[in-house]
Coordinates of C-alpha atoms in Angstrom, one line a residue:
Chain A
X964 CA -32.2 -40.2 -102.7
X965 CA -33.2 -37.6 -100.1
X966 CA -30.8 -39.4 -97.8
X967 CA -27.8 -39.3 -100.3
X968 CA -28.5 -35.6 -100.8
X969 CA -28.3 -35.0 -96.9
X970 CA -25.2 -37.0 -96.4
X971 CA -23.3 -40.2 -96.4
X972 CA -24.5 -43.6 -95.1
X973 CA -22.3 -44.7 -92.1
X974 CA -20.1 -47.8 -92.8
X975 CA -22.0 -49.8 -90.3
X976 CA -25.0 -49.7 -92.7
X977 CA -22.9 -51.3 -95.3
X978 CA -21.6 -53.9 -92.9
X979 CA -25.1 -54.7 -92.2
X980 CA -26.1 -55.3 -95.8
X981 CA -23.0 -57.5 -96.7
X982 CA -23.5 -59.7 -93.6
X983 CA -27.1 -60.1 -94.4
X984 CA -26.4 -61.0 -97.9
X985 CA -23.6 -63.4 -97.2
X986 CA -25.5 -65.0 -94.1
X987 CA -28.5 -65.5 -96.5
X988 CA -26.6 -67.4 -99.1
X989 CA -24.7 -69.4 -96.4
X990 CA -27.9 -70.3 -94.6
X991 CA -29.6 -71.4 -97.8
X992 CA -26.6 -73.6 -98.5
X993 CA -26.9 -75.0 -94.9
X994 CA -30.5 -75.9 -95.4
X995 CA -29.5 -77.8 -98.7
X996 CA -27.0 -79.8 -96.6
X997 CA -29.6 -80.5 -93.8
X998 CA -32.0 -81.9 -96.7
X999 CA -29.0 -83.7 -98.5
X1000 CA -26.6 -84.7 -95.7
X1001 CA -24.7 -87.0 -97.8
X1002 CA -23.6 -84.3 -100.0
X1003 CA -21.4 -82.8 -97.3
X1004 CA -18.0 -84.5 -96.5
X1005 CA -16.5 -82.1 -94.1
X1006 CA -15.5 -83.0 -90.5
X1007 CA -18.4 -82.0 -87.9
X1008 CA -20.9 -81.6 -90.8
X1009 CA -23.5 -83.4 -88.8
X1010 CA -23.7 -80.2 -86.6
X1011 CA -24.5 -78.1 -89.6
X1012 CA -22.2 -75.2 -88.8
X1013 CA -23.2 -73.3 -92.1
X1014 CA -26.7 -73.3 -91.0
X1015 CA -26.2 -71.7 -87.6
X1016 CA -23.3 -69.6 -88.6
X1017 CA -25.2 -68.2 -91.6
X1018 CA -28.2 -67.5 -89.2
X1019 CA -25.9 -65.6 -86.8
X1020 CA -24.4 -63.5 -89.8
X1021 CA -28.0 -62.6 -90.9
X1022 CA -29.0 -61.6 -87.4
X1023 CA -25.9 -59.5 -87.0
X1024 CA -26.4 -57.9 -90.4
X1025 CA -30.0 -57.0 -89.7
X1026 CA -29.0 -55.4 -86.2
X1027 CA -26.4 -53.3 -87.9
X1028 CA -28.7 -52.4 -90.8
X1029 CA -31.7 -51.6 -88.6
X1030 CA -29.6 -49.4 -86.2
X1031 CA -28.3 -47.3 -88.9
X1032 CA -30.9 -47.4 -91.7
X1033 CA -32.0 -43.7 -90.9
X1034 CA -28.6 -42.3 -90.2
X1035 CA -26.6 -40.1 -92.5
X1036 CA -23.2 -38.3 -91.9
X1037 CA -23.0 -34.7 -93.0
Chain B
X1464 CA -1.9 -82.1 -103.6
X1465 CA -5.5 -82.1 -103.5
X1466 CA -6.8 -78.5 -104.0
X1467 CA -9.6 -76.9 -102.1
X1468 CA -12.7 -77.1 -104.6
X1469 CA -15.1 -74.2 -104.6
X1470 CA -18.5 -74.6 -106.2
X1471 CA -21.1 -72.0 -107.4
X1472 CA -22.2 -71.1 -103.8
X1473 CA -18.7 -70.1 -102.9
X1474 CA -18.4 -68.1 -106.1
X1475 CA -21.7 -66.3 -105.2
X1476 CA -20.1 -65.1 -101.9
X1477 CA -16.9 -64.1 -103.6
X1478 CA -18.9 -62.1 -106.3
X1479 CA -21.1 -60.4 -103.5
X1480 CA -17.8 -59.2 -102.0
X1481 CA -16.3 -57.9 -105.2
X1482 CA -19.5 -56.3 -106.3
X1483 CA -19.9 -54.7 -102.9
X1484 CA -16.5 -53.1 -102.6
X1485 CA -16.6 -51.8 -106.2
X1486 CA -20.1 -50.4 -105.5
X1487 CA -18.7 -48.7 -102.3
X1488 CA -16.1 -47.0 -104.3
X1489 CA -18.8 -45.6 -106.6
X1490 CA -21.1 -44.5 -103.8
X1491 CA -18.3 -42.7 -102.0
X1492 CA -17.0 -40.9 -105.0
X1493 CA -19.5 -38.2 -104.7
X1494 CA -18.6 -37.5 -101.2
X1495 CA -14.9 -37.1 -102.1
X1496 CA -14.7 -33.5 -103.3
X1497 CA -11.5 -32.2 -101.8
X1498 CA -8.0 -33.3 -101.2
X1499 CA -8.9 -33.5 -97.5
X1500 CA -11.6 -36.0 -98.3
X1501 CA -9.3 -38.0 -100.5
X1502 CA -6.2 -38.2 -98.3
X1503 CA -7.6 -37.9 -94.8
X1504 CA -11.2 -39.2 -95.3
X1505 CA -12.4 -35.7 -94.6
X1506 CA -11.2 -36.0 -90.9
X1507 CA -14.6 -37.0 -89.8
X1508 CA -14.6 -40.5 -88.7
X1509 CA -15.5 -41.8 -85.3
X1510 CA -13.1 -43.4 -82.8
X1511 CA -14.7 -46.8 -83.7
X1512 CA -14.4 -46.4 -87.4
X1513 CA -10.8 -45.1 -87.2
X1514 CA -9.9 -47.7 -84.6
X1515 CA -11.2 -50.9 -86.6
X1516 CA -9.5 -49.3 -89.7
X1517 CA -6.2 -48.8 -87.7
X1518 CA -6.3 -52.5 -86.8
X1519 CA -7.5 -53.8 -90.2
X1520 CA -4.6 -51.9 -92.0
X1521 CA -2.3 -54.4 -90.2
X1522 CA -4.5 -57.4 -90.3
X1523 CA -3.6 -58.9 -93.8
X1524 CA -4.3 -62.4 -94.9
X1525 CA -0.6 -63.1 -95.3
X1526 CA -0.1 -62.1 -91.7
X1527 CA -2.9 -64.3 -90.4
X1528 CA -1.8 -67.3 -92.5
X1529 CA 1.9 -66.7 -91.6
X1530 CA 1.2 -66.4 -87.9
X1531 CA -1.0 -69.6 -87.8
X1532 CA 1.9 -71.4 -89.5
X1533 CA 4.4 -69.8 -87.2
X1534 CA 2.4 -71.1 -84.2
X1535 CA 2.6 -74.5 -85.6
X1536 CA 6.3 -74.0 -85.8
X1537 CA 7.0 -72.1 -82.5
X1538 CA 4.0 -72.4 -80.4
X1539 CA 2.6 -69.7 -78.0
X1540 CA 5.5 -67.4 -78.6
X1541 CA 3.8 -66.1 -81.6
X1542 CA 1.2 -64.5 -79.3
X1543 CA 4.0 -62.0 -78.4
X1544 CA 3.5 -60.3 -81.8
X1545 CA -0.1 -59.5 -80.7
X1546 CA 0.5 -58.7 -77.1
X1547 CA 3.9 -57.2 -76.1
X1548 CA 4.6 -56.7 -79.8
X1549 CA 1.6 -54.4 -80.2
X1550 CA -0.2 -53.2 -77.2
X1551 CA 2.3 -51.1 -75.2
X1552 CA 3.1 -49.3 -78.6
X1553 CA -0.4 -48.6 -79.2
X1554 CA -1.1 -47.2 -75.9
X1555 CA 2.0 -45.1 -75.9
X1556 CA 0.9 -43.8 -79.3
X1557 CA -2.5 -42.8 -77.9
X1558 CA -1.4 -41.2 -74.7
X1559 CA 1.9 -39.5 -75.5
X1560 CA 2.3 -39.1 -79.4
X1561 CA -1.1 -38.6 -80.7
X1562 CA -1.5 -35.0 -79.1
X1563 CA 1.6 -33.7 -81.1
X1564 CA 0.6 -35.6 -84.3
X1565 CA -3.1 -34.7 -84.2
X1566 CA -2.7 -31.1 -82.8
X1567 CA 0.0 -30.3 -85.5
X1568 CA -2.7 -30.9 -88.1
X1569 CA -0.1 -32.7 -90.3
X1570 CA -1.3 -34.9 -93.1
X1571 CA 1.6 -37.5 -92.8
X1572 CA 4.2 -38.7 -90.6
X1573 CA 6.9 -37.2 -92.8
X1574 CA 4.9 -34.0 -92.3
X1575 CA 5.7 -34.0 -88.8
X1576 CA 9.5 -34.4 -89.4
X1577 CA 9.2 -31.3 -91.7
X1578 CA 7.8 -29.2 -88.8
X1579 CA 10.1 -30.6 -86.0
X1580 CA 13.3 -30.7 -88.1
X1581 CA 13.5 -29.7 -91.8
X1582 CA 12.7 -30.5 -95.3
X1583 CA 15.6 -33.0 -96.0
X1584 CA 14.6 -35.2 -93.1
X1585 CA 11.1 -35.3 -94.2
X1586 CA 12.1 -36.1 -97.8
X1587 CA 14.4 -38.9 -96.7
X1588 CA 11.7 -40.5 -94.8
X1589 CA 9.1 -40.0 -97.4
X1590 CA 11.2 -41.7 -100.1
X1591 CA 12.2 -44.6 -97.9
X1592 CA 8.6 -45.1 -96.8
X1593 CA 7.2 -44.8 -100.4
X1594 CA 9.7 -47.3 -101.6
X1595 CA 9.0 -49.7 -98.7
X1596 CA 5.2 -49.3 -99.1
X1597 CA 5.3 -50.2 -102.8
X1598 CA 7.7 -53.1 -102.3
X1599 CA 5.5 -54.4 -99.6
X1600 CA 2.3 -54.0 -101.8
X1601 CA 3.9 -55.8 -104.7
X1602 CA 5.2 -58.7 -102.5
X1603 CA 1.8 -58.9 -101.0
X1604 CA 0.2 -59.2 -104.4
X1605 CA 2.6 -61.9 -105.4
X1606 CA 2.0 -63.7 -102.0
X1607 CA -1.8 -63.5 -102.6
X1608 CA -1.5 -65.1 -106.2
X1609 CA 0.9 -67.8 -104.7
X1610 CA -1.5 -68.8 -102.0
X1611 CA -4.5 -69.0 -104.3
X1612 CA -2.5 -70.8 -106.8
X1613 CA -1.4 -73.2 -104.2
X1614 CA -4.6 -74.0 -102.6
X1615 CA -7.1 -73.2 -105.2
X1616 CA -5.3 -73.6 -108.4
X1617 CA -6.3 -70.1 -109.5
X1618 CA -4.3 -68.7 -112.4
X1619 CA -1.6 -66.2 -111.2
X1620 CA -2.2 -63.6 -113.7
X1621 CA -5.8 -63.5 -113.1
X1622 CA -5.5 -63.4 -109.2
X1623 CA -3.1 -60.4 -109.5
X1624 CA -4.7 -58.4 -112.1
X1625 CA -8.2 -58.8 -110.7
X1626 CA -7.3 -57.8 -107.3
X1627 CA -5.0 -55.0 -108.5
X1628 CA -7.7 -53.6 -110.8
X1629 CA -10.4 -53.8 -108.2
X1630 CA -8.2 -51.9 -105.5
X1631 CA -7.3 -49.3 -108.2
X1632 CA -11.0 -48.7 -109.1
X1633 CA -12.1 -48.0 -105.6
X1634 CA -9.0 -46.3 -104.1
X1635 CA -8.8 -43.9 -107.2
X1636 CA -12.5 -42.9 -106.7
X1637 CA -12.4 -42.0 -103.0
X1638 CA -8.9 -42.6 -101.7
X1639 CA -8.6 -43.1 -97.9
X1640 CA -12.4 -43.0 -97.4
X1641 CA -13.0 -46.2 -99.5
X1642 CA -9.9 -47.8 -98.1
X1643 CA -11.2 -47.3 -94.6
X1644 CA -14.7 -48.5 -95.6
X1645 CA -13.3 -51.7 -97.1
X1646 CA -11.0 -52.3 -94.3
X1647 CA -13.9 -52.3 -91.8
X1648 CA -15.8 -54.8 -94.0
X1649 CA -12.7 -56.8 -94.1
X1650 CA -12.5 -56.8 -90.3
X1651 CA -16.1 -58.2 -90.0
X1652 CA -15.3 -60.8 -92.8
X1653 CA -12.2 -62.0 -91.2
X1654 CA -13.8 -62.6 -87.8
X1655 CA -17.0 -64.1 -89.4
X1656 CA -14.8 -66.1 -91.9
X1657 CA -12.2 -67.3 -89.6
X1658 CA -13.5 -67.6 -85.9
X1659 CA -15.7 -70.4 -86.8
X1660 CA -12.7 -72.6 -87.8
X1661 CA -11.4 -72.2 -84.2
X1662 CA -14.8 -72.9 -82.7
X1663 CA -15.1 -76.1 -84.8
X1664 CA -11.5 -77.1 -84.2
X1665 CA -12.2 -76.9 -80.4
X1666 CA -15.2 -79.0 -80.6
X1667 CA -13.1 -81.5 -82.8
X1668 CA -10.3 -81.9 -80.4
X1669 CA -12.2 -81.7 -77.3
X1670 CA -11.7 -78.1 -75.9
X1671 CA -8.8 -75.9 -74.7
X1672 CA -7.7 -78.3 -72.1
X1673 CA -7.2 -81.0 -74.8
X1674 CA -5.3 -78.6 -77.0
X1675 CA -2.9 -77.8 -74.2
X1676 CA -2.6 -81.4 -73.1
X1677 CA -1.3 -82.5 -76.6
X1678 CA 1.2 -79.9 -77.5
X1679 CA 4.9 -79.9 -76.2
X1680 CA 5.7 -78.0 -72.9
X1681 CA 7.8 -75.6 -74.7
X1682 CA 5.0 -74.5 -77.0
X1683 CA 2.6 -73.7 -74.1
X1684 CA 4.2 -70.8 -72.5
X1685 CA 5.0 -67.2 -73.3
X1686 CA 7.9 -66.3 -71.0
X1687 CA 8.6 -69.4 -68.8
X1688 CA 11.2 -70.8 -71.3
X1689 CA 12.5 -67.4 -72.5
X1690 CA 15.7 -67.5 -70.2
X1691 CA 17.6 -69.8 -72.6
X1692 CA 17.0 -69.6 -76.3
X1693 CA 17.6 -73.2 -76.7
X1694 CA 14.5 -74.1 -74.6
X1695 CA 11.9 -72.4 -76.9
X1696 CA 10.8 -73.1 -80.4
X1697 CA 11.5 -69.5 -81.5
X1698 CA 15.1 -69.8 -80.2
X1699 CA 15.0 -66.4 -78.7
X1700 CA 15.7 -64.9 -75.2
X1701 CA 13.5 -62.6 -73.2
X1702 CA 15.9 -59.8 -74.1
X1703 CA 15.3 -60.1 -77.7
X1704 CA 11.5 -60.2 -77.3
X1705 CA 11.4 -57.2 -75.0
X1706 CA 13.9 -54.9 -76.5
X1707 CA 13.8 -56.0 -80.3
X1708 CA 10.1 -56.9 -80.7
X1709 CA 8.3 -55.4 -77.7
X1710 CA 10.2 -52.0 -77.8
X1711 CA 11.8 -51.1 -81.2
X1712 CA 9.8 -53.1 -83.9
X1713 CA 6.6 -52.7 -82.2
X1714 CA 7.0 -49.1 -81.4
X1715 CA 8.7 -48.3 -84.6
X1716 CA 5.7 -49.8 -86.5
X1717 CA 2.7 -48.9 -84.6
X1718 CA 3.7 -45.3 -83.6
X1719 CA 5.5 -44.2 -86.9
X1720 CA 4.3 -46.3 -89.8
X1721 CA 2.1 -43.9 -91.8
X1722 CA 0.1 -46.9 -93.1
X1723 CA -1.7 -47.4 -89.6
X1724 CA -1.2 -43.9 -88.2
X1725 CA -3.0 -42.4 -91.2
X1726 CA -6.2 -44.0 -89.8
X1727 CA -6.0 -42.2 -86.5
X1728 CA -5.4 -38.9 -88.4
X1729 CA -8.8 -39.4 -90.1
X1730 CA -10.5 -39.1 -86.7
X1731 CA -12.9 -36.2 -86.2
X1732 CA -11.2 -34.7 -83.1
X1733 CA -8.3 -35.3 -80.7
X1734 CA -10.2 -37.5 -78.3
X1735 CA -11.3 -39.9 -81.2
X1736 CA -7.7 -39.9 -82.5
X1737 CA -6.3 -40.9 -79.1
X1738 CA -9.1 -43.6 -78.6
X1739 CA -8.3 -44.9 -82.1
X1740 CA -5.2 -47.2 -81.0
X1741 CA -6.7 -47.9 -77.7
X1742 CA -9.9 -49.4 -79.3
X1743 CA -7.7 -51.3 -81.8
X1744 CA -5.6 -52.6 -78.8
X1745 CA -8.5 -54.6 -77.5
X1746 CA -9.1 -56.4 -80.9
X1747 CA -5.4 -57.0 -81.3
X1748 CA -5.4 -58.8 -78.1
X1749 CA -8.2 -60.9 -79.2
X1750 CA -6.6 -62.1 -82.4
X1751 CA -4.5 -64.8 -81.0
X1752 CA -7.9 -66.5 -80.2
X1753 CA -8.2 -67.0 -84.0
X1754 CA -4.6 -67.1 -85.2
X1755 CA -2.6 -68.9 -82.4
X1756 CA -5.4 -71.2 -81.5
X1757 CA -5.9 -72.2 -85.1
X1758 CA -2.2 -73.0 -85.3
X1759 CA -2.2 -75.0 -82.1
X1760 CA -5.3 -76.9 -83.3
X1761 CA -3.5 -77.8 -86.5
X1762 CA -0.5 -78.9 -84.5
X1763 CA -2.7 -81.2 -82.3
X1764 CA -4.5 -82.7 -85.3
X1765 CA -1.2 -83.3 -87.3
X1766 CA 0.2 -85.0 -84.2
X1767 CA -2.7 -87.4 -83.7
X1768 CA -2.9 -90.3 -85.9
X1769 CA -6.2 -91.1 -87.4
X1770 CA -7.3 -87.5 -87.9
X1771 CA -6.1 -87.5 -91.6
X1772 CA -5.0 -83.9 -91.1
X1773 CA -1.5 -82.9 -92.4
X1774 CA 0.1 -79.7 -93.8
X1775 CA 1.1 -79.9 -97.4
X1776 CA 4.6 -80.0 -98.8
X1777 CA 6.0 -77.7 -101.3
X1778 CA 7.5 -79.0 -104.6
X1779 CA 11.0 -79.1 -102.9
X1780 CA 9.6 -81.3 -100.1
X1781 CA 9.7 -78.6 -97.4
X1782 CA 6.6 -78.4 -95.1
X1783 CA 4.4 -75.4 -96.0
X1784 CA 3.5 -74.0 -92.6
X1785 CA 1.2 -71.4 -94.2
X1786 CA -1.1 -74.3 -95.2
X1787 CA -2.2 -74.6 -91.5
X1788 CA -5.2 -72.2 -91.8
X1789 CA -6.3 -73.3 -95.4
X1790 CA -6.2 -76.9 -94.4
X1791 CA -8.3 -76.3 -91.4
X1792 CA -10.7 -74.3 -93.7
X1793 CA -10.8 -77.4 -95.9
X1794 CA -11.4 -79.8 -93.0
X1795 CA -14.3 -78.0 -91.4
X1796 CA -15.9 -75.7 -94.0
X1797 CA -18.6 -77.0 -96.4
X1798 CA -19.2 -75.2 -99.6
X1799 CA -20.9 -71.8 -98.7
X1800 CA -18.7 -71.3 -95.7
X1801 CA -15.7 -72.2 -97.8
X1802 CA -16.5 -69.2 -99.9
X1803 CA -16.8 -67.1 -96.8
X1804 CA -13.4 -68.4 -95.5
X1805 CA -11.7 -67.7 -99.0
X1806 CA -13.3 -64.2 -99.2
X1807 CA -12.0 -63.4 -95.7
X1808 CA -8.5 -64.2 -96.9
X1809 CA -9.1 -62.3 -100.2
X1810 CA -10.5 -59.3 -98.3
X1811 CA -7.4 -59.4 -96.1
X1812 CA -5.1 -59.2 -99.1
X1813 CA -7.1 -56.5 -100.9
X1814 CA -7.6 -54.3 -98.0
X1815 CA -3.8 -54.6 -97.3
X1816 CA -3.1 -53.6 -100.8
X1817 CA -5.5 -50.6 -100.6
X1818 CA -4.0 -49.6 -97.3
X1819 CA -0.4 -49.6 -98.8
X1820 CA -1.6 -47.7 -101.9
X1821 CA -3.5 -45.1 -99.9
X1822 CA -0.6 -44.4 -97.7
X1823 CA 1.7 -44.3 -100.7
X1824 CA -0.4 -41.7 -102.6
X1825 CA -0.6 -39.4 -99.6
X1826 CA 3.1 -39.5 -98.9
X1827 CA 4.0 -39.0 -102.6
X1828 CA 1.6 -36.1 -103.0
X1829 CA 2.3 -34.2 -99.9
X1830 CA 5.8 -35.1 -98.9
X1831 CA 7.5 -35.6 -102.4
X1832 CA 5.4 -33.9 -105.0
X1833 CA 4.2 -30.7 -103.1
X1834 CA 7.4 -30.6 -101.1
X1835 CA 10.0 -30.9 -103.9
X1836 CA 8.3 -30.7 -107.4
X1837 CA 5.4 -28.2 -107.1
X1838 CA 5.1 -26.4 -103.8
X1839 CA 2.3 -23.9 -105.1
X1840 CA 0.0 -26.7 -106.3
X1841 CA -3.7 -26.0 -105.7
X1842 CA -6.1 -28.4 -103.8
X1843 CA -7.8 -29.5 -107.0
X1844 CA -4.3 -30.3 -108.5
X1845 CA -3.2 -32.2 -105.5
X1846 CA -6.4 -34.4 -105.8
X1847 CA -5.6 -35.1 -109.3
X1848 CA -2.0 -35.9 -108.4
X1849 CA -3.3 -38.3 -105.7
X1850 CA -5.5 -40.2 -108.1
X1851 CA -2.6 -40.5 -110.6
X1852 CA -0.3 -41.7 -107.8
X1853 CA -2.9 -44.3 -106.9
X1854 CA -2.8 -45.7 -110.4
X1855 CA 1.0 -45.5 -110.9
X1856 CA 1.5 -47.1 -107.4
X1857 CA -0.7 -50.1 -108.5
X1858 CA 1.3 -50.5 -111.7
X1859 CA 4.6 -50.4 -109.7
X1860 CA 3.2 -52.9 -107.3
X1861 CA 2.1 -55.2 -110.1
X1862 CA 5.6 -54.9 -111.8
X1863 CA 7.2 -55.8 -108.4
X1864 CA 4.8 -58.8 -108.0
X1865 CA 6.1 -60.1 -111.3
X1866 CA 9.6 -59.3 -110.3
X1867 CA 9.1 -61.5 -107.0
X1868 CA 7.5 -64.2 -109.1
X1869 CA 10.7 -64.6 -111.1
X1870 CA 12.9 -63.9 -108.1
X1871 CA 11.3 -65.5 -105.0
X1872 CA 14.2 -64.9 -102.8
X1873 CA 13.2 -61.3 -102.6
X1874 CA 10.7 -62.4 -99.9
X1875 CA 13.6 -63.1 -97.6
X1876 CA 14.6 -59.4 -97.8
X1877 CA 11.0 -58.2 -97.4
X1878 CA 10.7 -59.8 -94.0
X1879 CA 13.4 -57.5 -92.6
X1880 CA 12.5 -54.2 -94.5
X1881 CA 10.5 -52.8 -91.4
X1882 CA 13.7 -53.0 -89.3
X1883 CA 15.5 -50.8 -92.0
X1884 CA 13.0 -48.1 -92.1
X1885 CA 10.9 -48.2 -89.0
X1886 CA 13.4 -49.0 -86.3
X1887 CA 15.7 -46.0 -86.7
X1888 CA 12.7 -43.7 -87.5
X1889 CA 11.3 -44.6 -84.2
X1890 CA 14.5 -43.3 -82.4
X1891 CA 14.1 -40.1 -84.5
X1892 CA 10.6 -39.5 -83.5
X1893 CA 11.1 -40.3 -79.9
X1894 CA 14.0 -37.9 -79.5
X1895 CA 12.1 -35.2 -81.6
X1896 CA 9.0 -35.3 -79.6
X1897 CA 10.5 -35.4 -76.1
X1898 CA 13.9 -33.6 -76.4
X1899 CA 14.1 -29.9 -77.4
X1900 CA 17.8 -29.7 -78.2
X1901 CA 17.8 -32.4 -80.9
X1902 CA 18.8 -30.7 -84.2
X1903 CA 17.7 -31.0 -87.7
X1904 CA 21.2 -32.0 -88.8
X1905 CA 21.4 -34.7 -85.9
X1906 CA 18.0 -36.1 -86.9
X1907 CA 18.9 -36.3 -90.6
X1908 CA 22.3 -38.0 -90.2
X1909 CA 21.1 -40.1 -87.3
X1910 CA 18.2 -41.5 -89.4
X1911 CA 20.5 -42.2 -92.4
X1912 CA 23.1 -43.8 -90.3
X1913 CA 20.5 -45.9 -88.6
X1914 CA 18.9 -47.1 -91.8
X1915 CA 22.3 -47.9 -93.5
X1916 CA 23.6 -49.8 -90.4
X1917 CA 20.4 -51.9 -90.1
X1918 CA 20.6 -52.8 -93.9
X1919 CA 24.3 -53.4 -93.4
X1920 CA 23.7 -55.8 -90.5
X1921 CA 21.1 -57.7 -92.4
X1922 CA 23.4 -58.2 -95.4
X1923 CA 26.4 -59.1 -93.1
X1924 CA 24.5 -61.7 -91.4
X1925 CA 23.0 -63.0 -94.5
X1926 CA 26.3 -63.3 -96.3
X1927 CA 28.0 -64.6 -93.1
X1928 CA 30.4 -61.6 -92.9
X1929 CA 29.1 -61.0 -89.3
X1930 CA 28.3 -64.0 -87.0
X1931 CA 24.7 -64.1 -86.3
X1932 CA 25.5 -64.9 -82.5
X1933 CA 27.4 -61.6 -82.1
X1934 CA 24.3 -59.5 -82.5
X1935 CA 21.9 -62.0 -80.7
X1936 CA 24.0 -62.8 -77.7
X1937 CA 23.2 -66.4 -78.2
X1938 CA 24.8 -69.3 -80.2
X1939 CA 21.4 -70.6 -81.2
X1940 CA 19.1 -68.1 -82.8
X1941 CA 16.3 -68.1 -85.4
X1942 CA 16.1 -65.7 -88.4
X1943 CA 13.1 -64.1 -86.3
X1944 CA 15.5 -63.7 -83.3
X1945 CA 18.2 -62.0 -85.4
X1946 CA 15.4 -59.7 -87.0
X1947 CA 14.4 -58.7 -83.4
X1948 CA 18.0 -58.0 -82.3
X1949 CA 18.9 -56.1 -85.6
X1950 CA 16.1 -53.7 -84.9
X1951 CA 17.3 -53.1 -81.5
X1952 CA 20.8 -52.2 -82.7
X1953 CA 19.6 -50.2 -85.6
X1954 CA 17.5 -48.1 -83.2
X1955 CA 20.3 -47.7 -80.7
X1956 CA 22.7 -46.6 -83.4
X1957 CA 20.3 -44.0 -84.7
X1958 CA 19.5 -42.9 -81.1
X1959 CA 23.1 -42.3 -80.2
X1960 CA 24.1 -40.9 -83.4
X1961 CA 21.4 -38.3 -83.4
X1962 CA 22.2 -37.3 -79.8
X1963 CA 26.0 -37.0 -80.5
X1964 CA 25.6 -35.1 -83.8
X1965 CA 22.9 -32.8 -82.1
X1966 CA 25.4 -31.9 -79.5
X1967 CA 27.6 -30.2 -82.1
X1968 CA 25.1 -28.7 -84.6
X1969 CA 22.8 -25.8 -84.5
X1970 CA 19.6 -26.0 -82.6
X1971 CA 16.3 -24.6 -83.6
X1972 CA 14.9 -21.8 -81.5
X1973 CA 12.4 -23.2 -78.8
X1974 CA 9.6 -20.9 -80.0
X1975 CA 9.5 -22.6 -83.3
X1976 CA 9.0 -26.0 -81.5
X1977 CA 5.9 -25.1 -79.6
X1978 CA 3.2 -27.8 -80.2
X1979 CA 5.7 -30.3 -81.4
X1980 CA 7.8 -31.1 -78.4
X1981 CA 6.7 -32.1 -75.1
X1982 CA 7.6 -29.6 -72.4
X1983 CA 7.1 -26.8 -74.9
X1984 CA 3.4 -27.6 -75.5
X1985 CA 0.5 -26.7 -73.3
X1986 CA -0.8 -29.9 -71.8
X1987 CA -4.6 -30.7 -72.1
X1988 CA -6.3 -29.8 -68.9
X1989 CA -7.6 -32.7 -67.0
X1990 CA -11.3 -33.0 -66.3
X1991 CA -12.4 -32.1 -70.0
X1992 CA -14.4 -35.3 -69.9
X1993 CA -15.7 -37.4 -67.1
X1994 CA -13.2 -40.2 -66.2
X1995 CA -15.0 -42.9 -68.1
X1996 CA -14.6 -41.0 -71.3
X1997 CA -10.9 -40.2 -70.9
X1998 CA -8.7 -42.1 -73.3
X1999 CA -6.3 -42.7 -70.3
X2000 CA -9.1 -44.6 -68.5
X2001 CA -9.4 -47.0 -71.3
X2002 CA -5.6 -47.3 -71.9
X2003 CA -5.4 -48.4 -68.3
X2004 CA -8.0 -51.2 -68.8
X2005 CA -6.3 -52.3 -72.0
X2006 CA -3.0 -52.5 -70.0
X2007 CA -4.6 -54.5 -67.3
X2008 CA -5.9 -57.0 -69.8
X2009 CA -2.5 -57.2 -71.5
X2010 CA -0.9 -57.9 -68.2
X2011 CA -3.5 -60.5 -67.2
X2012 CA -3.0 -62.4 -70.5
X2013 CA 0.7 -62.4 -70.1
X2014 CA 0.6 -63.8 -66.6
X2015 CA -2.2 -66.3 -67.3
X2016 CA 0.0 -67.8 -70.2
X2017 CA 3.3 -67.1 -68.6

């Protein structure tokens, strides 16, 4: 609340949050397909693109969020 | 046709996106207190924020899907839209035009025309831009509903109304500020949502070399087959590419279309405004690695037997080239990732819609309402008018979308609309910024003659009153080639008409043009920043990369 009174969060903060949230959901979905591989019928499902892409999104999101969590724009 | 089936995980991803952008709109509302906040995002954006928004305003889903489909049809020539069709114009805007735009403290492109010429030229451009923007917004809305109906079996009405209402909510609350925020979110969603398709496609077909080993020779080069229109898929010569696309259409769009230029106006200072298109140029050059590569991968897979990959056919039996990208998503993306891919396309559509509406509300408010209807409007009143214009603009775009639904041939006209408005406008701006003796009367009539002649050429060729070959210098020419050449002629007609009329009409005193015309404006002194912070330095790097890409894929 104190930050909101001081100024606006930068866009990168929000980019970090949305990448984290989406990456988290995609990673969970990827873990599901690792446990139940027969449920996936896409080409190259054996390399589990959802798992590692979800993790990449989460890491990217955390970096954006971490770098901007204390930043506000006046 | 078998539809792409989403499950609850995909819907969670889509729900996160909707919840997030509406939440951003609410969050930003408390920072939108003045008309400057609403229409220019408070003029406090960094070069990176403005730069990514500048690119994203142009990076709609329709364009991404259409260009991937066009690559399937025409091959590597589509990369011209991203390289010669964008980069030189972006760099020209940054180095030569932005100092006049930004330093004049104008709020819109028609606003510059008012300062440099007069009120009637401003209003002519404002009205044509407002009509073009709302038509484009409506057609995009229809196209979005069509695509989601075709590939996902979504209901037309639900698709259109949900996206229109969402855009209305967040743009009405905080104007350009929320439009820019969502454009940047869209930028990341498109890269994360679509880049993986290319990565997986390359793994699938065996790498870059395998892609180029399996496509026709005429699809592999950018320029080598441009000497003869019949030797390349796009059926266009290098003259059409350079003059029509690379010069007129590209410069007309990137340097004068307020939809994109407005993002640079939101930058916090002149250096940031000049860096805006330069930063965007690097990402623009990278886009073919998603779009063109996806089209080429789809082509390879469709040609190879046993892959099970094919484009879909419309009800009339014609190949739906726009299906290349959705079919790749369906092939490689399991549920979860599929939701991300669909959200990337959805975000592209909605950010495009928001961009059009935020540009419309600015031009309507400043260049039509304040200029013609209520010159003494207060800031608070203009802010209110901007919010009302947003809602009215959304309603008009929805009506246009329904109109298009009942008359799909309107789509054919829309493809040409940029050459009606932007191509002649670029001639007017170029003459206005660089030649002092161009007169207000010359600019007005030159612009009007250019617009009318472009529209006349389009109608003439469409109804075969004029032979297509007479404007394209070639007996074989695609509609795209005709579009390039028509833009060139419209520009030339406007350019010559403006000069000729200016020779015989009253000029404005030079002292009134200081700061608006090169030669009468004090140039920025060199050495204000170290060389590695100068926009010119990064423009040179961008141009070298541009040349290298053209030579490598020659």
